[in-house]
Tab-separated table of C-alpha atoms in Angstrom:
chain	number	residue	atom	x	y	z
A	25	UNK	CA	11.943	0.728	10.297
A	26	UNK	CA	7.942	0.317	10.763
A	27	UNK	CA	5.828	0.674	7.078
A	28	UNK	CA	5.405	4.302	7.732
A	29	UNK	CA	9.140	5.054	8.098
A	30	UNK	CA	9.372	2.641	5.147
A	31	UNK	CA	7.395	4.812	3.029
A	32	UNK	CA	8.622	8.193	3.936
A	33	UNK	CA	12.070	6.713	2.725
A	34	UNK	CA	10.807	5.266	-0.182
A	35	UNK	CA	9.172	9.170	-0.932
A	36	UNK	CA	12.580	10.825	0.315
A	37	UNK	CA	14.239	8.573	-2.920
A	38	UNK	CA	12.052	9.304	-5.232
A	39	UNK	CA	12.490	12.999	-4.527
A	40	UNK	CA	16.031	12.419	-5.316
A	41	UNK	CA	15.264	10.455	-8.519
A	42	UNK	CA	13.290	13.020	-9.639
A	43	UNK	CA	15.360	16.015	-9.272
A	44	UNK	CA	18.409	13.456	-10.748
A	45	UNK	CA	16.093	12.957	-13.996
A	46	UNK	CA	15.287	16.481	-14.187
A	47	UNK	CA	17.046	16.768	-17.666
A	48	UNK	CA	14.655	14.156	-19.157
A	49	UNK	CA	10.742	15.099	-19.511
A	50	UNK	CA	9.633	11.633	-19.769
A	51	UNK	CA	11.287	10.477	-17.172
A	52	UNK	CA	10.996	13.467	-14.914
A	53	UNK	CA	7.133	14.083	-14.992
A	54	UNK	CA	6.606	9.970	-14.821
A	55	UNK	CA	8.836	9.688	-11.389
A	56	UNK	CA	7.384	13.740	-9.837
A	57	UNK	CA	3.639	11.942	-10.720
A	58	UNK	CA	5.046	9.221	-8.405
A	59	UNK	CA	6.124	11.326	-6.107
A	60	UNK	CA	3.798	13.471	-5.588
A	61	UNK	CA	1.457	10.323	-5.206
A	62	UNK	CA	3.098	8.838	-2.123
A	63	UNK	CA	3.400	12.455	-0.734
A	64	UNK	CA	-0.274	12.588	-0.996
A	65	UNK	CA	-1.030	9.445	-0.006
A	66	UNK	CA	0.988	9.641	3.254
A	67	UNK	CA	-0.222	12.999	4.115
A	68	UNK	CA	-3.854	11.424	4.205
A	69	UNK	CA	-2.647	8.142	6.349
A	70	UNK	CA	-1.097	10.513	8.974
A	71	UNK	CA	-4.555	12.483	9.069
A	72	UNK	CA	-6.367	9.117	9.706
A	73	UNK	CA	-3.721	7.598	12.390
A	74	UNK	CA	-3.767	11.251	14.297
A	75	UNK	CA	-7.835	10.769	14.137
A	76	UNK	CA	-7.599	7.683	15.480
A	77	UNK	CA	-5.314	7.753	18.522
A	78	UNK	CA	-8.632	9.813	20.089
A	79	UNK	CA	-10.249	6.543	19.356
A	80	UNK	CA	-11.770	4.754	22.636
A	81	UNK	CA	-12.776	1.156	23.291
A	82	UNK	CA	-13.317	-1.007	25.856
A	83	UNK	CA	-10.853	-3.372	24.252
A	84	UNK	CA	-7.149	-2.926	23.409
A	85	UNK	CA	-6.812	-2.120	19.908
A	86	UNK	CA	-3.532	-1.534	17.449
A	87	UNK	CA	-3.287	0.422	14.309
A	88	UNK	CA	-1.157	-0.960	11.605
A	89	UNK	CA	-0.351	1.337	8.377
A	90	UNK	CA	0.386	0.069	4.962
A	91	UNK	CA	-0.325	-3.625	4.577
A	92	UNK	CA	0.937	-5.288	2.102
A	93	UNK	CA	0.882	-8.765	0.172
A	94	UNK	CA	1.850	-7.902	-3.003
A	95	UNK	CA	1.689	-11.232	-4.934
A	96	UNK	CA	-1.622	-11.264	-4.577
A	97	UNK	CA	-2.384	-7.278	-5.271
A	98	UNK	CA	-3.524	-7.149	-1.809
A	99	UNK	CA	-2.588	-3.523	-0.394
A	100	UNK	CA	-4.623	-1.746	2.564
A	101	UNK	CA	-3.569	1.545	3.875
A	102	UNK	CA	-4.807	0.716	7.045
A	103	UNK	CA	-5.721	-2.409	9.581
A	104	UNK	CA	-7.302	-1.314	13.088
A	105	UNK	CA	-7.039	-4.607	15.155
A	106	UNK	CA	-8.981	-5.480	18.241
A	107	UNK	CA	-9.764	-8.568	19.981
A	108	UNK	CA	-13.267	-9.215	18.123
A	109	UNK	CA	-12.862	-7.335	14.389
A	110	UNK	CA	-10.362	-6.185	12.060
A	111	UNK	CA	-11.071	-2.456	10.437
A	112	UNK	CA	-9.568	-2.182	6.896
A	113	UNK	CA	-9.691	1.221	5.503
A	114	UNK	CA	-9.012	2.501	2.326
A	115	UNK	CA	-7.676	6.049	2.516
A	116	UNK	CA	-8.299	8.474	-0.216
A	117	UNK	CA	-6.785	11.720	-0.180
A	118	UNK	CA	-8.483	13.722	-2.931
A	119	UNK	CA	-9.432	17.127	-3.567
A	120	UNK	CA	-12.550	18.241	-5.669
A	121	UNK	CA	-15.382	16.568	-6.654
A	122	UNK	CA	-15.904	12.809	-6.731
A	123	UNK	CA	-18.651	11.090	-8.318
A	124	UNK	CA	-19.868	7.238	-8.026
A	125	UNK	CA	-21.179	5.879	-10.946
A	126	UNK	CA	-23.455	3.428	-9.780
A	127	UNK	CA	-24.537	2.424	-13.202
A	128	UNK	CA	-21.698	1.629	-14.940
A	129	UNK	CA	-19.579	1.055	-11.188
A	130	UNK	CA	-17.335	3.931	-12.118
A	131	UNK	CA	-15.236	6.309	-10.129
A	132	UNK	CA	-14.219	9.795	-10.971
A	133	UNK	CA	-12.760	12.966	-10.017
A	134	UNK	CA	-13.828	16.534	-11.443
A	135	UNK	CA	-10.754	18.962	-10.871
A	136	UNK	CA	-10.975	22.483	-10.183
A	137	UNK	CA	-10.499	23.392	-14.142
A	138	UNK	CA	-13.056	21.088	-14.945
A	139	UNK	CA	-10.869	18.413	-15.963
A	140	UNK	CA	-12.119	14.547	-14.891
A	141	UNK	CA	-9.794	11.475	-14.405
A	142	UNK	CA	-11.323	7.953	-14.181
A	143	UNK	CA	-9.576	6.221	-11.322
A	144	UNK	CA	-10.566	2.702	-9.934
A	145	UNK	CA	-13.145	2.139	-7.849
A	146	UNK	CA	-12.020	2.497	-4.309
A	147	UNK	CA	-14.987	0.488	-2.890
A	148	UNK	CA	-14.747	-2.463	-4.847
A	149	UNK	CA	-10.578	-2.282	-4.256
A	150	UNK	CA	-11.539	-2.597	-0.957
A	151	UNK	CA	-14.242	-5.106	-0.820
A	152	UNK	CA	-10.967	-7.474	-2.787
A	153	UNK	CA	-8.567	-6.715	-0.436
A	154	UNK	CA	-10.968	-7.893	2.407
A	155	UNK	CA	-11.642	-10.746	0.490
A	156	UNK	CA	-8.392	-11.752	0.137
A	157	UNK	CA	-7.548	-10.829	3.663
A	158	UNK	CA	-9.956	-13.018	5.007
A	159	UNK	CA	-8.785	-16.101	2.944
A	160	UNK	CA	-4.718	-15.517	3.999
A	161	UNK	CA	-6.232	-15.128	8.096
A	162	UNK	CA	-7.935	-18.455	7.495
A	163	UNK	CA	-5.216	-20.503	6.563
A	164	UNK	CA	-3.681	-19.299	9.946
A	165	UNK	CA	-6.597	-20.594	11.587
A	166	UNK	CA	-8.006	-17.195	12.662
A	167	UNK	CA	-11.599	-16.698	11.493
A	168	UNK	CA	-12.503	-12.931	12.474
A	169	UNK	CA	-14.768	-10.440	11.367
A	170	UNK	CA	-13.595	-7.688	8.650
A	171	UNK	CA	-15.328	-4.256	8.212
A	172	UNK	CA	-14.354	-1.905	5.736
A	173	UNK	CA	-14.214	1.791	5.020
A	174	UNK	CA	-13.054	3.854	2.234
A	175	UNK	CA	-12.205	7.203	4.105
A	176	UNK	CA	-12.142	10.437	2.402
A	177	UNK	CA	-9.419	12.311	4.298
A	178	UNK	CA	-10.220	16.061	3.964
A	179	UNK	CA	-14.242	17.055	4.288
A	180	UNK	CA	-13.810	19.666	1.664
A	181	UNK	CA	-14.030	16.702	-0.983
A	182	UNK	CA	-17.241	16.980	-2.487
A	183	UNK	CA	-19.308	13.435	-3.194
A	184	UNK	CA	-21.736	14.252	-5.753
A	185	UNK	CA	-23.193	10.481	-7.060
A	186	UNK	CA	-24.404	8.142	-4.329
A	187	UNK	CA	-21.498	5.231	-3.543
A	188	UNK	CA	-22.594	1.578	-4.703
A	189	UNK	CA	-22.639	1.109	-1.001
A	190	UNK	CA	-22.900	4.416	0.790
A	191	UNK	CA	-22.501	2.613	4.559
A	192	UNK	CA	-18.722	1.402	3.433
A	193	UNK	CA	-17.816	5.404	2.510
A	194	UNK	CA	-17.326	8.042	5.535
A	195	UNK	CA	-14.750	11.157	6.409
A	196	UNK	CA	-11.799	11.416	8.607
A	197	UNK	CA	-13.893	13.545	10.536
A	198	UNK	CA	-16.428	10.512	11.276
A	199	UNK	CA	-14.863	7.687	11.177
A	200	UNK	CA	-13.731	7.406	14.897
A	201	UNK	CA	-17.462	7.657	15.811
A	202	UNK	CA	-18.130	5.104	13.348
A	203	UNK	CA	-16.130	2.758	14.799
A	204	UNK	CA	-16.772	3.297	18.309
A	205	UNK	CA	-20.584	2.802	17.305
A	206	UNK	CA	-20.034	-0.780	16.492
A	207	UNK	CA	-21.996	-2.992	18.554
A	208	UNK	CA	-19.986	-6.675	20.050
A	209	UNK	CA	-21.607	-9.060	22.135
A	210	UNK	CA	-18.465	-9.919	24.110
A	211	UNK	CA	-20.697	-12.736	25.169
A	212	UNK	CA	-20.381	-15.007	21.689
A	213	UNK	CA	-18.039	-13.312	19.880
A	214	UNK	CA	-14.513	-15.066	19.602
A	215	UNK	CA	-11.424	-13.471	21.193
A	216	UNK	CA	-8.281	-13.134	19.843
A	217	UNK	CA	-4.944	-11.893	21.454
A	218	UNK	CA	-4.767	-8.203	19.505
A	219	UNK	CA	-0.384	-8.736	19.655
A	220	UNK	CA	-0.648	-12.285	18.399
A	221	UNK	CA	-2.934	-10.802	15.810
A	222	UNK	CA	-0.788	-8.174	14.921
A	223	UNK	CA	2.097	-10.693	14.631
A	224	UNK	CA	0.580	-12.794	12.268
A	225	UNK	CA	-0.526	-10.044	10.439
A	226	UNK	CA	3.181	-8.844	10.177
A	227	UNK	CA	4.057	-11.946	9.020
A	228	UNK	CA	1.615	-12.292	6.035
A	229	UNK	CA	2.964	-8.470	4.469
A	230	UNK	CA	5.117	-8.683	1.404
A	231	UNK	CA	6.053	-5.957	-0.122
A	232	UNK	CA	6.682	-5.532	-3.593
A	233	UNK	CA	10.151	-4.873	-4.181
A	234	UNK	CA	11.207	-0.702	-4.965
A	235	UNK	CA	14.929	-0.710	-5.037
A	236	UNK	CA	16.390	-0.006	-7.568
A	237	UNK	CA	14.826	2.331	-8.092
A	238	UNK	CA	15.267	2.799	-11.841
A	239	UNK	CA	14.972	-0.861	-12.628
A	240	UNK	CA	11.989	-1.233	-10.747
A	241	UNK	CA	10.491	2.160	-12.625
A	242	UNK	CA	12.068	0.935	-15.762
A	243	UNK	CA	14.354	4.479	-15.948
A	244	UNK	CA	17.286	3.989	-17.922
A	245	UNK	CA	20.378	4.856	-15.834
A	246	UNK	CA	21.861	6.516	-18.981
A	247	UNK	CA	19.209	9.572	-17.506
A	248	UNK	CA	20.111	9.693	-13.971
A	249	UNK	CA	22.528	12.819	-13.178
A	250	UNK	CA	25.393	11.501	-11.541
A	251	UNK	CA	27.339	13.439	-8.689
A	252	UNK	CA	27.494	14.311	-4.874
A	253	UNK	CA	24.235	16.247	-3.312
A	254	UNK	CA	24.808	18.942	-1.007
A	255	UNK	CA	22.857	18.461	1.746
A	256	UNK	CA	23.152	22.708	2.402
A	257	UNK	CA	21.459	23.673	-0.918
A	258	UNK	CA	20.542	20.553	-2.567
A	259	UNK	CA	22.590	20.948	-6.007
A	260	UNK	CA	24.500	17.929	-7.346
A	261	UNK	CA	27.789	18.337	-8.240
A	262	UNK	CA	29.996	19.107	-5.103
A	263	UNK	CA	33.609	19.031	-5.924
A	264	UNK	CA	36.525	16.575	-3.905
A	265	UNK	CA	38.541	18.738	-2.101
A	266	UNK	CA	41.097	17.646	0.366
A	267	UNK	CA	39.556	15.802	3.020
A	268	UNK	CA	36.314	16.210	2.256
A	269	UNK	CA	33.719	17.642	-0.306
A	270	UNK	CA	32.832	21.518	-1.110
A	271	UNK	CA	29.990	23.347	-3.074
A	272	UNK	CA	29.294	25.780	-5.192
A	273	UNK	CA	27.261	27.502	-2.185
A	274	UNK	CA	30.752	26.949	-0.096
A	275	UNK	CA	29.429	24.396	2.135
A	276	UNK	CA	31.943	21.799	2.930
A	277	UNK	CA	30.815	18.163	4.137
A	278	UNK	CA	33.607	15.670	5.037
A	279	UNK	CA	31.282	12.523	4.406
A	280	UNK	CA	29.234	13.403	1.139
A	281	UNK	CA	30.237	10.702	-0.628
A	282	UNK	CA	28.450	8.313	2.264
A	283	UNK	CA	24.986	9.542	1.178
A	284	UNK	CA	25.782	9.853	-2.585
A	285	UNK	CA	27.044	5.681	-2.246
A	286	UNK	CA	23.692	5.243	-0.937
A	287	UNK	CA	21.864	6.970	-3.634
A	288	UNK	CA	23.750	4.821	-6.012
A	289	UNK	CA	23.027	1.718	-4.212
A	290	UNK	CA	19.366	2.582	-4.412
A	291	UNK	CA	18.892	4.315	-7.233
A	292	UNK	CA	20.847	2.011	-9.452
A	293	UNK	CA	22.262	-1.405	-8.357
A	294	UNK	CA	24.101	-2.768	-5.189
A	295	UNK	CA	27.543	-3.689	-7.249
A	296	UNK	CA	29.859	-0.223	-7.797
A	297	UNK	CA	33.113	-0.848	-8.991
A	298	UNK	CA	36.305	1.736	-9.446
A	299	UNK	CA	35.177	3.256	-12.707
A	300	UNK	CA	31.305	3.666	-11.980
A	301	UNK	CA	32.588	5.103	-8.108
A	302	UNK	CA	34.400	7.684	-10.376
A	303	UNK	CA	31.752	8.002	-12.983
A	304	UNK	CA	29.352	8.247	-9.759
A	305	UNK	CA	31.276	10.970	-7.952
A	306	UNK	CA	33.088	13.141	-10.346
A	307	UNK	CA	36.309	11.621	-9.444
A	308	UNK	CA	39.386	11.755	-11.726
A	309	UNK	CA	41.693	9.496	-9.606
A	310	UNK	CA	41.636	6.090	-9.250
A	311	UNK	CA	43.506	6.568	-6.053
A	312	UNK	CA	40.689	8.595	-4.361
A	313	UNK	CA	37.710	6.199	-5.345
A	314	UNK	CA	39.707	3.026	-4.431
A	315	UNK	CA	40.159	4.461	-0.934
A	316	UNK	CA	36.423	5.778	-0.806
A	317	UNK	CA	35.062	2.331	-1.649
A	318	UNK	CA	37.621	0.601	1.176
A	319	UNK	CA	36.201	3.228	3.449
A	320	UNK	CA	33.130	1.556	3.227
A	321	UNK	CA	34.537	-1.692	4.522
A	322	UNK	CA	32.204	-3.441	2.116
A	323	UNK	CA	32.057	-7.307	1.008
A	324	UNK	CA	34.096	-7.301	-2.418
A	325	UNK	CA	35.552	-9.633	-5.046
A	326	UNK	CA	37.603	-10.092	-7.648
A	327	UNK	CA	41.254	-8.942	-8.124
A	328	UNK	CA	42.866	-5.789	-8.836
A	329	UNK	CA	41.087	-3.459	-11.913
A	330	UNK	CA	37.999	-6.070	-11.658
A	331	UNK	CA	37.377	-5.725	-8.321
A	332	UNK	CA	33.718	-4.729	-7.664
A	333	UNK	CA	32.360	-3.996	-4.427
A	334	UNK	CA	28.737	-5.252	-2.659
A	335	UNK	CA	27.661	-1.719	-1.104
A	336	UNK	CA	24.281	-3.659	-0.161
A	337	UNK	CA	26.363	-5.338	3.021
A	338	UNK	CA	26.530	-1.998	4.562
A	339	UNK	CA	23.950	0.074	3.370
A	340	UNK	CA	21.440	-2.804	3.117
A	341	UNK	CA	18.031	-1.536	2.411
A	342	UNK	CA	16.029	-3.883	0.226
């Protein structure tokens, strides 16, 4: 799974955290903010990769999405690589007015009711994570150049101070021309293999851990509505039938339990034993769960009533 695919599953979970915490305010408005964040954020990213596939050099060049060394609070939504630079942009998909306080090195948003949020300065974010990315290529030996752009996705976002340093901010709109305008002397510059590069790079991400989910978020598990999503209408709650699972909207799915064993495994710990499968499911028996779990053909251990099973060996995502 490449960091794109890794963060439209990552969104996908949250969705179903969020609707399973739905009961719970707190909870439920903390985990749709995050939600809706990621949503956001990857909507913008998309917009910026489709710009830049129209992009043309006279170099090979690769696009990497989502970098990520998280130890050191380094995170950059985007890396164009070429043979002679490295392009980090920081993506910014926000609506309304923005406003760079150059005084006081502020950065705001005016929404449409007049409200205003304070967020962190995406300009000096980036200048850090170039930084920082420049120090982790060195100790690999590879001494390149790094420009940076923060890149307003949509043009309807309104920038109404001046930026601390205006040439580092652009649009989606521009930015292809922006890069395409930079000038290398292929004469002295050095040259670097862009799939080497892109290896290395690769090699350097860590990602900070997201699963599970509610330890990660700090959700207590005591919130999270148990049961088995229909994948027709979305409700939890579908009922064991013989053979297979049915729903209050009559859909009937043999395998429900496969998806609802990953939710668990994600949402709240890779261990399940008979009584949390049951708790999990809605099951009564103890026959039905034990042959559930040894459907799954998982690593277990221990014997008989404390058995627990390791559903992380087959549905092994973090």
């Amino acid at each position: 799974m490449d960091s794109f695919g890794e963060q439209l599953f990552y969104r996908d979970q949250l969705f179903d955290l969020m609707h399973r915490v739905s009961g719970h305010e707190y909870s439920y408005d903390f985990i749709s903010k995050q939600y809706y964040m990621i949503k956001s954020g990857l909507s913008g990213e998309m917009k910026i990769a489709n710009h830049l596939k129209g992009i043309i050099l006279p170099f090979q060049s690769n696009y990497m999405i989502d970098f990520e060394v998280w130890e050191d609070f380094i995170q950059i939504d985007g890396l164009l690589i070429t043979p002679y630079y490295i392009y980090a942009l920081e993506v910014k998909n926000i609506s309304g007015i923005v406003d760079f306080d150059t005084d006081l090195n502020q950065f705001m948003r005016e929404r449409a009711d007049g409200s205003i949020d304070g967020l962190k300065n995406p300009i000096k974010q980036l200048e850090r994570n170039v930084r920082y990315l420049k120090r982790h290529l060195f100790l690999q030996g590879i001494n390149i150049p790094i420009y940076g752009k923060v890149v307003f996705a949509y043009p309807s976002t309104i920038i109404r101070g001046k930026p601390l340093d205006k040439h580092m901010v652009t649009f989606a709109d521009q930015l292809v021309q922006r890069i395409e305008d930079i000038q290398v002397d292929l004469s002295i510059s050095p040259i670097y293999d862009v799939e080497e590069l892109t290896r290395t790079l690769r090699s350097l991400i860590k990602r900070k851990p997201k699963y599970p989910l509610c330890e990660v978020l700090n959700i207590s598990e005591q919130v999270v509505r148990k049961g088995v999503r229909c994948i027709s209408c979305g409700k939890i709650g579908m009922h064991r039938v013989k053979k297979g699972w049915i729903c209050s909207c009559n859909a009937f799915d043999k395998y429900a339990h496969f998806s609802a064993f990953e939710s668990y495994h994600l949402l709240i710990g890779k261990e399940m034993n008979n009584k949390r499968c049951r708790d999990w499911l809605g099951l009564e028996s103890d026959d039905i769960a034990y042959r559930l779990l040894k459907s799954l053909n998982c690593v277990s251990k221990g014997k008989t009533k404390g058995v627990t099973y390791d559903l992380g060996e087959k549905l092994s995502i973090y």
